Coordinates of N, CA, C and O and ligand atoms in Angstrom, one line a residue:
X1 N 43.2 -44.1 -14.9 CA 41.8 -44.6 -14.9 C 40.9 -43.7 -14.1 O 41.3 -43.4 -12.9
X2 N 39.7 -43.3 -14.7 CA 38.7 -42.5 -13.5 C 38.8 -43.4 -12.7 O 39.2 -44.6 -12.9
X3 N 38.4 -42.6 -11.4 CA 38.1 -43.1 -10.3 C 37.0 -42.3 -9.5 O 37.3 -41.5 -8.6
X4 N 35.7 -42.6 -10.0 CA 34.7 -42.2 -9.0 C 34.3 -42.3 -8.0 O 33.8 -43.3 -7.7
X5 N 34.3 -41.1 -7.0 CA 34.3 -41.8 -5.8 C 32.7 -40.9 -5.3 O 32.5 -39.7 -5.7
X6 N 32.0 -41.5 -4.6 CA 30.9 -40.5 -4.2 C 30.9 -41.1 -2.3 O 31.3 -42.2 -1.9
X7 N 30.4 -39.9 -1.6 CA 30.1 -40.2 -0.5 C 28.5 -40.2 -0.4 O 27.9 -39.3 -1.0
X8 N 27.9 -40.9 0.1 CA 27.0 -40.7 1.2 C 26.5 -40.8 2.8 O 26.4 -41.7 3.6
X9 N 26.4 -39.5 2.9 CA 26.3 -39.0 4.3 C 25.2 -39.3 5.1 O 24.2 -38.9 4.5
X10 N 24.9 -39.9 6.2 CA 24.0 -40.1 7.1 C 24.0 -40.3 8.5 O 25.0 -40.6 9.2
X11 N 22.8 -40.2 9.0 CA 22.9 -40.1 10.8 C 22.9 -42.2 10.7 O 23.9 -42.7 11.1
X12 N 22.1 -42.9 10.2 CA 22.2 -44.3 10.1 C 22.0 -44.5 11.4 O 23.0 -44.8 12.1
X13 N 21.0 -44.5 11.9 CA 20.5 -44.6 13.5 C 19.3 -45.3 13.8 O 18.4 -44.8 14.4
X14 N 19.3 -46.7 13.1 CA 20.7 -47.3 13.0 C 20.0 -47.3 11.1 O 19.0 -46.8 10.5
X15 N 21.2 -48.2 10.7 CA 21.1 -48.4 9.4 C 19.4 -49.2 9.1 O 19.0 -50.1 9.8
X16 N 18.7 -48.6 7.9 CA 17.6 -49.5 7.4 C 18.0 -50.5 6.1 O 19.1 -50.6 5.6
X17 N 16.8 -51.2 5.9 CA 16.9 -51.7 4.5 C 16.9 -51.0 3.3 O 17.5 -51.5 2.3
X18 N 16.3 -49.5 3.4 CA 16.4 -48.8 2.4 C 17.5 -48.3 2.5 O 17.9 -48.2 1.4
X19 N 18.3 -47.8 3.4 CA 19.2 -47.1 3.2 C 20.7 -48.1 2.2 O 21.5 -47.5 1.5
X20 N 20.7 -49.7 2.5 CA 21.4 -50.5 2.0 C 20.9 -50.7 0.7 O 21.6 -51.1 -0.3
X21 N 19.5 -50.5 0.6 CA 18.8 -50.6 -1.3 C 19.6 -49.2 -2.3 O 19.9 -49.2 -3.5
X22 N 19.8 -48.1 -1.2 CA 20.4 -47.3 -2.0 C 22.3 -47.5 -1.6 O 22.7 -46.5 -2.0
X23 N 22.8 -47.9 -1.3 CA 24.3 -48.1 -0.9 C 24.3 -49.2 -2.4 O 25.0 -48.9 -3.3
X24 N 23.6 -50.3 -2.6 CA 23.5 -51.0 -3.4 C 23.5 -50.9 -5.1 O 24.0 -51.5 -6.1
X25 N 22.5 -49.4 -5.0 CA 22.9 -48.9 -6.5 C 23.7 -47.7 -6.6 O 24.3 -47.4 -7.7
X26 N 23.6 -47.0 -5.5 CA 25.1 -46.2 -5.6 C 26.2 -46.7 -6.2 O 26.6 -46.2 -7.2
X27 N 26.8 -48.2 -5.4 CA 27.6 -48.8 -6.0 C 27.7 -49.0 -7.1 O 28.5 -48.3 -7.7
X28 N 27.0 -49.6 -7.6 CA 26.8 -49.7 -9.7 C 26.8 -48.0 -10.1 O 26.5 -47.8 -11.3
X29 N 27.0 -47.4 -9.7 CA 26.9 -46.3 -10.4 C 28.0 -45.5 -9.9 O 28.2 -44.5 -10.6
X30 N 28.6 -45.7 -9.0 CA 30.0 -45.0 -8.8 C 31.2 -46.5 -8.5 O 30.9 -47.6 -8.1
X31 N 32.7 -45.7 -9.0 CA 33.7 -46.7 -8.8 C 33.8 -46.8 -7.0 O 33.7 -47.9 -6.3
X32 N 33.9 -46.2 -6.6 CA 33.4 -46.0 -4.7 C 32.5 -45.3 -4.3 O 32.2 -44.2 -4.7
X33 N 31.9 -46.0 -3.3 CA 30.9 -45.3 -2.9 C 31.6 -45.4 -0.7 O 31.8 -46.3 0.1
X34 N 31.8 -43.8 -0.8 CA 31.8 -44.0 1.0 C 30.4 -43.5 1.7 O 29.8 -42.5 1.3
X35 N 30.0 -44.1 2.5 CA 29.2 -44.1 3.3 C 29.7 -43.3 4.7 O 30.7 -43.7 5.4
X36 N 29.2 -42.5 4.8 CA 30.1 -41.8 6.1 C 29.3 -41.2 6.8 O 28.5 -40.4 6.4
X37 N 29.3 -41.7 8.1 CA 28.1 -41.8 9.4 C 28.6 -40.0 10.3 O 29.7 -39.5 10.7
X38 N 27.7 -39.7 10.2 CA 27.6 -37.6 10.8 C 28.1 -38.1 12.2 O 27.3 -38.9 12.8
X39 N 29.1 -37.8 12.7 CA 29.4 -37.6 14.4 C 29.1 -36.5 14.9 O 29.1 -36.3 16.2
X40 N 28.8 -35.6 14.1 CA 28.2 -34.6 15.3 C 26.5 -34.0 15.4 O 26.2 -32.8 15.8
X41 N 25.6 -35.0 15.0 CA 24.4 -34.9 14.6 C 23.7 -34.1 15.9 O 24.1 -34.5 17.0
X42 N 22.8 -33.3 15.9 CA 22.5 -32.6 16.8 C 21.3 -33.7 17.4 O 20.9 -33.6 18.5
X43 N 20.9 -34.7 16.5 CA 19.7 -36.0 17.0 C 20.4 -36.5 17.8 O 21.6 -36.7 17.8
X44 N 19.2 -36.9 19.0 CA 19.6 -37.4 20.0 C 19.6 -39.0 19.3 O 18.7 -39.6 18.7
X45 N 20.9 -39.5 19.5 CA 20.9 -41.4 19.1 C 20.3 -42.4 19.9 O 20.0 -42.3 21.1
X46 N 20.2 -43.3 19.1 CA 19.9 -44.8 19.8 C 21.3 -45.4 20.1 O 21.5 -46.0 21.1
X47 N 22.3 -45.3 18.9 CA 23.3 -46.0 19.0 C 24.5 -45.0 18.6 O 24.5 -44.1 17.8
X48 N 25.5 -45.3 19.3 CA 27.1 -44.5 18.8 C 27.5 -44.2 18.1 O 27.5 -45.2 17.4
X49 N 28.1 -43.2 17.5 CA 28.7 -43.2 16.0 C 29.9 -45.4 15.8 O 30.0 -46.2 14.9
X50 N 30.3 -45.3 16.9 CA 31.0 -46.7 16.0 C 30.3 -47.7 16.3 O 31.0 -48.7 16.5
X51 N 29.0 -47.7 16.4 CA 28.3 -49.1 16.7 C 27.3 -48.7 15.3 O 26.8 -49.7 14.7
X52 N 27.0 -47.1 14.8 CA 26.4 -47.0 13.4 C 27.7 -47.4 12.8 O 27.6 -48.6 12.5
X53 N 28.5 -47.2 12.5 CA 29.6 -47.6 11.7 C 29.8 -49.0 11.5 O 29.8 -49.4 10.3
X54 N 29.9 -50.0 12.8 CA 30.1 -51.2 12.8 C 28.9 -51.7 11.9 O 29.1 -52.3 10.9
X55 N 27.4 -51.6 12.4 CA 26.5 -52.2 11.6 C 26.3 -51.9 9.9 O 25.9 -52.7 9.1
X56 N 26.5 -50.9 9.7 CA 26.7 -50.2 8.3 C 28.0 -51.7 7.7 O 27.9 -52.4 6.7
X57 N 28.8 -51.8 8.3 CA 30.3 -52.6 7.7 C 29.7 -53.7 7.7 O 30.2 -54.4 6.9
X58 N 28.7 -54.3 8.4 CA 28.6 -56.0 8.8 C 27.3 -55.7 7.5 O 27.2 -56.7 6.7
X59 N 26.6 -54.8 7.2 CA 25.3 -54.6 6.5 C 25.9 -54.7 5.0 O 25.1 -55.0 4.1
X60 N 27.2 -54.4 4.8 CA 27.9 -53.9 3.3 C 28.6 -54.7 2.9 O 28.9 -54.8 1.7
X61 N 29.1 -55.8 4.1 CA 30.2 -56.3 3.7 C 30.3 -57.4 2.6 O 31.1 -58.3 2.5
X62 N 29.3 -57.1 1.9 CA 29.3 -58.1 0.3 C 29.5 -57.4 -0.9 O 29.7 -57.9 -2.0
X63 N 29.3 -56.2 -0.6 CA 29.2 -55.1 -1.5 C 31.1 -54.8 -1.5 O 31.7 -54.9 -0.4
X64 N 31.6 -54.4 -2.6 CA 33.3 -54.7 -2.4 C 33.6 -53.1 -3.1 O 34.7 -52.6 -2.9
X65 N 32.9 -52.5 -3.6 CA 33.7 -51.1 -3.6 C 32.6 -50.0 -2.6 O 32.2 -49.0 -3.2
X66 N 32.3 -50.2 -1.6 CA 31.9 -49.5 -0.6 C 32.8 -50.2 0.6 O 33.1 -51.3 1.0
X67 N 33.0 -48.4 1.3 CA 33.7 -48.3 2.5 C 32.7 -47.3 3.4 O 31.8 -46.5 3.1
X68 N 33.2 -47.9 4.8 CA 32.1 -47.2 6.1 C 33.2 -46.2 6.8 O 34.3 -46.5 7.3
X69 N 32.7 -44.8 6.8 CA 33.8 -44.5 7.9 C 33.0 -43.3 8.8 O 31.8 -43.1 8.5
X70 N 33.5 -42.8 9.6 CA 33.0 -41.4 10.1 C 33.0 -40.0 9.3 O 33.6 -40.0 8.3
X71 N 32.3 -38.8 9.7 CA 32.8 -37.4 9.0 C 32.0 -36.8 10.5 O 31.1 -37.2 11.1
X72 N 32.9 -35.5 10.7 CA 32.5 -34.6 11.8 C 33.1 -33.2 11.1 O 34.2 -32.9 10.7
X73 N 32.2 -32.5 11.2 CA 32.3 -30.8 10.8 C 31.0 -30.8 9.3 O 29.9 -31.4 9.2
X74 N 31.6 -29.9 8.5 CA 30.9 -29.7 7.2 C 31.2 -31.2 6.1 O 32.1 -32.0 6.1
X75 N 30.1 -31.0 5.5 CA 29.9 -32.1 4.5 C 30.6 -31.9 3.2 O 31.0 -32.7 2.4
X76 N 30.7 -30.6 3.4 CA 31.4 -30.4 1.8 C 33.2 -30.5 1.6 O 33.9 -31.1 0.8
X77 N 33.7 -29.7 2.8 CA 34.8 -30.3 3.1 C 35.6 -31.9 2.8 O 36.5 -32.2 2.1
X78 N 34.6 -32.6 3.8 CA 34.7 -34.1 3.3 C 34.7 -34.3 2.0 O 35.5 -35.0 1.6
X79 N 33.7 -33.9 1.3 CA 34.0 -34.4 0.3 C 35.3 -33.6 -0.8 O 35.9 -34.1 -1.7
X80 N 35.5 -32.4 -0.4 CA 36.8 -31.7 -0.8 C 37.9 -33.2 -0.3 O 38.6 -33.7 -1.2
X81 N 38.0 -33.6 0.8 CA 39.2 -34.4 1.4 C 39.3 -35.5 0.5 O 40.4 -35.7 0.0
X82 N 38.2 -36.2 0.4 CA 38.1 -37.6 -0.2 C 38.0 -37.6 -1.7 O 37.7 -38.7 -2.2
X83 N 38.2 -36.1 -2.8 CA 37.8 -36.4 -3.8 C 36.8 -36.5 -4.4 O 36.6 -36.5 -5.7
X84 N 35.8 -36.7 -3.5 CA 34.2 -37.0 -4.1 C 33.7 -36.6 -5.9 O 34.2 -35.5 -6.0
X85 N 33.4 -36.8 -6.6 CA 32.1 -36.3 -7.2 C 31.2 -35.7 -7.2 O 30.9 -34.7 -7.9
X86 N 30.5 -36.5 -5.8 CA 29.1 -36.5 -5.6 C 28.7 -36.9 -3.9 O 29.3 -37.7 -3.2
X87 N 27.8 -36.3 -3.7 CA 27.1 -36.8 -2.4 C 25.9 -37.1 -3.1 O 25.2 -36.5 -3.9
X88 N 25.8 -38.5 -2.6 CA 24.2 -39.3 -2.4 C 23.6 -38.8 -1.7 O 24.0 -38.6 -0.6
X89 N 22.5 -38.3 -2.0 CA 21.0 -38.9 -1.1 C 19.8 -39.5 -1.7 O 19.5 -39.4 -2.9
X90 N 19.0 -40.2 -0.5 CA 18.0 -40.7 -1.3 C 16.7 -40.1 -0.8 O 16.6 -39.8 0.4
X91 N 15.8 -39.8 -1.7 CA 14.8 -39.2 -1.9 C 13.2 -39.9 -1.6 O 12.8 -40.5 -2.6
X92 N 12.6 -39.8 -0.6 CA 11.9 -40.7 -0.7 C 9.8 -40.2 -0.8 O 8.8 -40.9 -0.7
X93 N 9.9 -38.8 -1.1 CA 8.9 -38.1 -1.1 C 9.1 -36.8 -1.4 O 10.2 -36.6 -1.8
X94 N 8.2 -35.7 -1.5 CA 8.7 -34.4 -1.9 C 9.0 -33.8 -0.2 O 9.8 -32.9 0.0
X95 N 8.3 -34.5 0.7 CA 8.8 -33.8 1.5 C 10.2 -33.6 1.8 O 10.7 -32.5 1.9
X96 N 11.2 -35.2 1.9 CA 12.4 -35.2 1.6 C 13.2 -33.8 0.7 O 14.2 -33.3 1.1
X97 N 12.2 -33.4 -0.6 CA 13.2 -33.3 -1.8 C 13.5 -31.7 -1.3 O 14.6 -31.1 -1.5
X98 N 12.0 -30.8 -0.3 CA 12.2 -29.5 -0.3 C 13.1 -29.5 0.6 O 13.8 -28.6 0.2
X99 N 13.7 -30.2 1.8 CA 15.1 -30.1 2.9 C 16.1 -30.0 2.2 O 16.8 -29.0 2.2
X100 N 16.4 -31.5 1.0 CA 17.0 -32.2 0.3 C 17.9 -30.8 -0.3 O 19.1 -30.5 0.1
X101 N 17.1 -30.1 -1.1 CA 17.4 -29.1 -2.3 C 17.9 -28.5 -1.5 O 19.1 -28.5 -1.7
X102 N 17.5 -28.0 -0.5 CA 17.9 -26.9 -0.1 C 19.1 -27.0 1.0 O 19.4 -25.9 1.5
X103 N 19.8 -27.9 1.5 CA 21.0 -29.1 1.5 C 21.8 -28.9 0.3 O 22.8 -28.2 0.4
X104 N 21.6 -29.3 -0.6 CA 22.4 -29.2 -1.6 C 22.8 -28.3 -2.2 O 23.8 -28.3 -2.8
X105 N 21.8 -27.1 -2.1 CA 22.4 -25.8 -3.0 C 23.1 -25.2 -1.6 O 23.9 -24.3 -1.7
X106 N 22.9 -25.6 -0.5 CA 24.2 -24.7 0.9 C 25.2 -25.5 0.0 O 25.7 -24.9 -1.0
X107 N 25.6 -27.0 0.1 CA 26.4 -27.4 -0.2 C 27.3 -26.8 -1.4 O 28.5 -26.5 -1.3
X108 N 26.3 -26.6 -2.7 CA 27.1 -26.0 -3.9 C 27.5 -24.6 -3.3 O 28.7 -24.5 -3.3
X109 N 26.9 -23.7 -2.8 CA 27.3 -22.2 -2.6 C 28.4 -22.2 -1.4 O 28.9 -21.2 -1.1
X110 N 28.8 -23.3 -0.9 CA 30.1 -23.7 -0.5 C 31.6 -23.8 -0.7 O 32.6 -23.2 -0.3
X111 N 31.0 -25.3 -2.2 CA 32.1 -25.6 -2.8 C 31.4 -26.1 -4.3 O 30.8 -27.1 -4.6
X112 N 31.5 -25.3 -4.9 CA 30.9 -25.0 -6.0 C 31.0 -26.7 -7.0 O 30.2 -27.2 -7.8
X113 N 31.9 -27.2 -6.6 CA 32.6 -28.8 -7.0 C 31.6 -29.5 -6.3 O 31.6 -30.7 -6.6
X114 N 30.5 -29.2 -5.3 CA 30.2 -30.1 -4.2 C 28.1 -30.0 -5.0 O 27.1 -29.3 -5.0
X115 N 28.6 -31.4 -5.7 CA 27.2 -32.1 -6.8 C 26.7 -33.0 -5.8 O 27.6 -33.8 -5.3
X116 N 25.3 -33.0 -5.4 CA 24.6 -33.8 -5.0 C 23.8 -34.7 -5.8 O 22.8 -34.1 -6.3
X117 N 23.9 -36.2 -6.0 CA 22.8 -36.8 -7.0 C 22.0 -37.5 -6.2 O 22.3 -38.0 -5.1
X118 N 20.4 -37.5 -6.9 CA 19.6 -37.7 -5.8 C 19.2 -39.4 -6.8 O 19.3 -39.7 -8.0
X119 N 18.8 -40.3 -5.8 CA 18.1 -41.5 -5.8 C 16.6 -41.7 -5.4 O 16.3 -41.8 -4.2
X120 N 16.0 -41.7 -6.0 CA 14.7 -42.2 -5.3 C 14.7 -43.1 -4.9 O 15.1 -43.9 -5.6
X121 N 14.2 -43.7 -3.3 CA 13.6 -44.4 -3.1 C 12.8 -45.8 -3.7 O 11.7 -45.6 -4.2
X122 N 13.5 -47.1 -3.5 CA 12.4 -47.8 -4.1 C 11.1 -47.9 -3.4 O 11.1 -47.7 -2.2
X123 N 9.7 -48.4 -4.2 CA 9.0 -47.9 -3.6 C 9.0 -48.9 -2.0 O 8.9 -48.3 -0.9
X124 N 9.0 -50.5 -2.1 CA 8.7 -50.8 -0.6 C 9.7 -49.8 0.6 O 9.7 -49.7 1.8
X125 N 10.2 -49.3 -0.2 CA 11.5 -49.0 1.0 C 11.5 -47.1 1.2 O 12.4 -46.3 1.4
X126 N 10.0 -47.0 1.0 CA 9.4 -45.4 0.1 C 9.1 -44.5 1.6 O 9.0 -43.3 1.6
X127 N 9.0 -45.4 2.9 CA 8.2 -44.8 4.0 C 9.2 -45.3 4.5 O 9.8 -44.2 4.3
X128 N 10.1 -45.9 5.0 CA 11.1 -46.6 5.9 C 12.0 -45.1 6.4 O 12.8 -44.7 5.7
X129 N 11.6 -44.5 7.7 CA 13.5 -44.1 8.2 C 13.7 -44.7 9.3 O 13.0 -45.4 10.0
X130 N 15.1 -44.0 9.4 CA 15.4 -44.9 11.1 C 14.4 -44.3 12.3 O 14.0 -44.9 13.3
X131 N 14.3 -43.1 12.0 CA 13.4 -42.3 13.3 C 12.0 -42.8 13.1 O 11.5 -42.8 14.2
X132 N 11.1 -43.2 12.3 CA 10.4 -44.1 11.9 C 10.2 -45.7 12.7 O 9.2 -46.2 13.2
X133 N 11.6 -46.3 12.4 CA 12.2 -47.5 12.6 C 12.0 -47.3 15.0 O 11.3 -48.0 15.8
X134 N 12.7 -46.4 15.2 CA 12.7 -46.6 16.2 C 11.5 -46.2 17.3 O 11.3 -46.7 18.4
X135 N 10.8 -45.1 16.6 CA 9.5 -45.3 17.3 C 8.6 -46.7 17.4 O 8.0 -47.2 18.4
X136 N 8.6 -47.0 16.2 CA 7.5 -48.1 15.7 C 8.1 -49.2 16.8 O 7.3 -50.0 17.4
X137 N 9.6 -49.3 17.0 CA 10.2 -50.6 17.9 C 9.6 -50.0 19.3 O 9.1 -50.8 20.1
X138 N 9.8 -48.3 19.8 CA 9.8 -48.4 21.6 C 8.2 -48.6 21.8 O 7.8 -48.9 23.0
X139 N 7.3 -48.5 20.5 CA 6.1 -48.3 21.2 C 5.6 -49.8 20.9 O 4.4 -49.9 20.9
X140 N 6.2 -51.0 20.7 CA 6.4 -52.4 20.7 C 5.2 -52.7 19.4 O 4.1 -53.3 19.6
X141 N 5.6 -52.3 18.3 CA 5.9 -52.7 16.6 C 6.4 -53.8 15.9 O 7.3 -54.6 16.3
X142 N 6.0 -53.9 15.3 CA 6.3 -54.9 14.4 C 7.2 -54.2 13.2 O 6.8 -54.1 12.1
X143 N 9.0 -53.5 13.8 CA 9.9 -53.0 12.7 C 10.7 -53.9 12.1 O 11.1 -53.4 11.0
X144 N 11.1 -55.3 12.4 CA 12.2 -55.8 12.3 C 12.3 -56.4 10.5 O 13.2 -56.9 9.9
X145 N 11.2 -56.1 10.2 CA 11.4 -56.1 8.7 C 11.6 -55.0 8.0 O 11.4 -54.9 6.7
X146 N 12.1 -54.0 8.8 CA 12.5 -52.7 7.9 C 13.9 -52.4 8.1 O 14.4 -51.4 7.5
X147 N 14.7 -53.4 9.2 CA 16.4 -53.3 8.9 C 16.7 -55.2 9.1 O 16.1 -56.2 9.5
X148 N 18.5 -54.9 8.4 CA 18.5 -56.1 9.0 C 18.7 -57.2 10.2 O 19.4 -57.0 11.2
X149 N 18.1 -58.4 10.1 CA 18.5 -59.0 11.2 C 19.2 -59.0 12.4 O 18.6 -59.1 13.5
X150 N 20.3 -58.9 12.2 CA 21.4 -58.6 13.4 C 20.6 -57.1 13.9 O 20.0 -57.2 15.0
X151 N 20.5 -55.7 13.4 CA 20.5 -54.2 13.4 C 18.9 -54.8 14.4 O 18.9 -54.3 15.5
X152 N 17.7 -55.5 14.3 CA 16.9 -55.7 15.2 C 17.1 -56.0 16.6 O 16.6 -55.6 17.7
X153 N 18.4 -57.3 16.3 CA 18.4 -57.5 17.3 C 19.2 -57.2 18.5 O 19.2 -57.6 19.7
X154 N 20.1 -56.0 17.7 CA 20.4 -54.4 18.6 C 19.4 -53.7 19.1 O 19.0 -53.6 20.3
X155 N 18.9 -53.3 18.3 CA 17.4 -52.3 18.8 C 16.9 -53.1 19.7 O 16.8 -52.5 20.8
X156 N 16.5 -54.4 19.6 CA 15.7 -54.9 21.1 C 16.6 -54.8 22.1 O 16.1 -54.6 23.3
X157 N 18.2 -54.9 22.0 CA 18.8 -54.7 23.1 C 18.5 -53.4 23.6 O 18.5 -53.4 24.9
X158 N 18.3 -52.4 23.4 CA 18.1 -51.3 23.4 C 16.8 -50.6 24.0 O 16.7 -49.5 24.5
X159 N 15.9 -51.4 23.8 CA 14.4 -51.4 24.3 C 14.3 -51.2 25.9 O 15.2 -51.7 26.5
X160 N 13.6 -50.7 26.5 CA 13.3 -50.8 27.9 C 12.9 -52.4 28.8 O 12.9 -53.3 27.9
X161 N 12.7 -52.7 29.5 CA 12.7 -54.3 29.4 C 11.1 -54.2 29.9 O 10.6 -53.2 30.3
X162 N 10.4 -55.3 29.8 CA 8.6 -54.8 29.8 C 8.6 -55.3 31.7 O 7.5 -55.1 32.4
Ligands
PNS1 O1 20.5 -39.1 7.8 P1 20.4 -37.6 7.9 O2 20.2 -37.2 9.4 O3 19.3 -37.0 7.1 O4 21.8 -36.9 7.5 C1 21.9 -35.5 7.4 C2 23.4 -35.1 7.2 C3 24.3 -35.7 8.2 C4 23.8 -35.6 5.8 C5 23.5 -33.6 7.2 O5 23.0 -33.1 8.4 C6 24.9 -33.1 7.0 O6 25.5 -33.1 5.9 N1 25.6 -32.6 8.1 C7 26.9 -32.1 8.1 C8 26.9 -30.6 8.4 C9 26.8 -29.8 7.1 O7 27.6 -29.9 6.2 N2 25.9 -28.8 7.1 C10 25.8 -27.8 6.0 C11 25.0 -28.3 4.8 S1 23.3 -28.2 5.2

C-alpha cells in the first residue's frame, strides 16, 4: 500500500494556530505527516527544542497520522531518512514565497527527490508567526488568540514579571 509520508519542518517557537491549521490539512493530504522541530536554528528561542516538541504533541494529539519529532543538520537528508515525498511549508504572503522558493530549489539541487509543496495560508491565520506571536506578548498584547491555550499560558510564564 502507498505510504505517504511528508515532513514539515519548523523553528515552532512556540507553535501557532496557523501553523496547526496547516498540520491539519497536510494530514488529509498525506498518509503521514511529521512535523519536525529544527534543533539547530541559529534564532535565538523562547522555548527548547523539547518543550517546542512537547507543545506541538499536546497541540496534535487529535490528529492520528501526525507525528512530532526533532531534525538537526540538513533538511533534505531527513527527509532522505524518513522517506518523505514532500516537505511542507506554508505560504502566507509573497514575501514568504521569495525565501520559500529559494529554500526549496537549495533543497532540490541537493537531493533532486527533495519536492517541496507549498500551502497557503488560511486567510485569518495569513499574518500570524511565532516571532510575531512573541513580540506582541513581551511588549504586553493581546496574542493569546493566535496560539493555543495551554502554548499562552507558557509564554506568560516566560514574560518578565511587571
Ligand atoms: O520555521 P522556520 O524558522 O521558517 O523554519 C526554517 C527551517 C528550519 C525549515 C529551515 O531553516 C531549515 O530547513 N533548516 C535546516 C537546514 C537546511 O537544510 N538548510 C538548507 C536548505 S535552505
Amino acid at each position: 500500500m502507498a505510504n505517504k509520508v511528508a515532513i514539515y519542518p519548523g523553528s515552532f517557537d512556540p507553535v501557532t494556530n496557523g501553523h496547526i491549521d496547516l498540520i491539519r490539512r497536510a494530514a488529509r493530504l498525506f498518509d503521514k505527516v511529521v512535523v519536525t522541530v529544527a534543533n539547530n536554528s541559529s534564532k535565538t528561542s523562547l522555548f527548547s527544542p523539547e518543550q517546542r516538541v512537547e507543545f506541538l504533541k499536546r497541540a496534535c494529539d487529535d490528529i492520528e497520522n501526525v507525528e512530532v519529532d526533532y531534525f538537526s543538520g540538513l533538511l533534505y537528508k531527513e527527509v532522505e531518512k524518513r522517506g518523505a515525498v514532500a516537505v511542507v511549508r506554508g505560504l502566507r504572503s509573497v514575501a514568504d514565497f521569495e525565501w520559500e522558493a529559494q529554500m526549496a530549489s537549495m533543497n532540490r539541487e541537493l537531493s533532486r527527490e527533495c519536492e517541496t509543496v507549498f500551502l497557503t495560508a488560511s486567510p485569518e491565520f495569513s499574518f500570524v508567526s511565532s516571532s510575531m506571536v512573541k513580540e506582541v506578548a513581551i511588549l504586553g498584547g493581546e496574542f493569546a488568540k493566535f496560539v493555543p491555550d495551554f502554548v499562552a499560558v507558557e509564554v506568560r510564564k516566560q514574560l518578565p514579571k511587571k
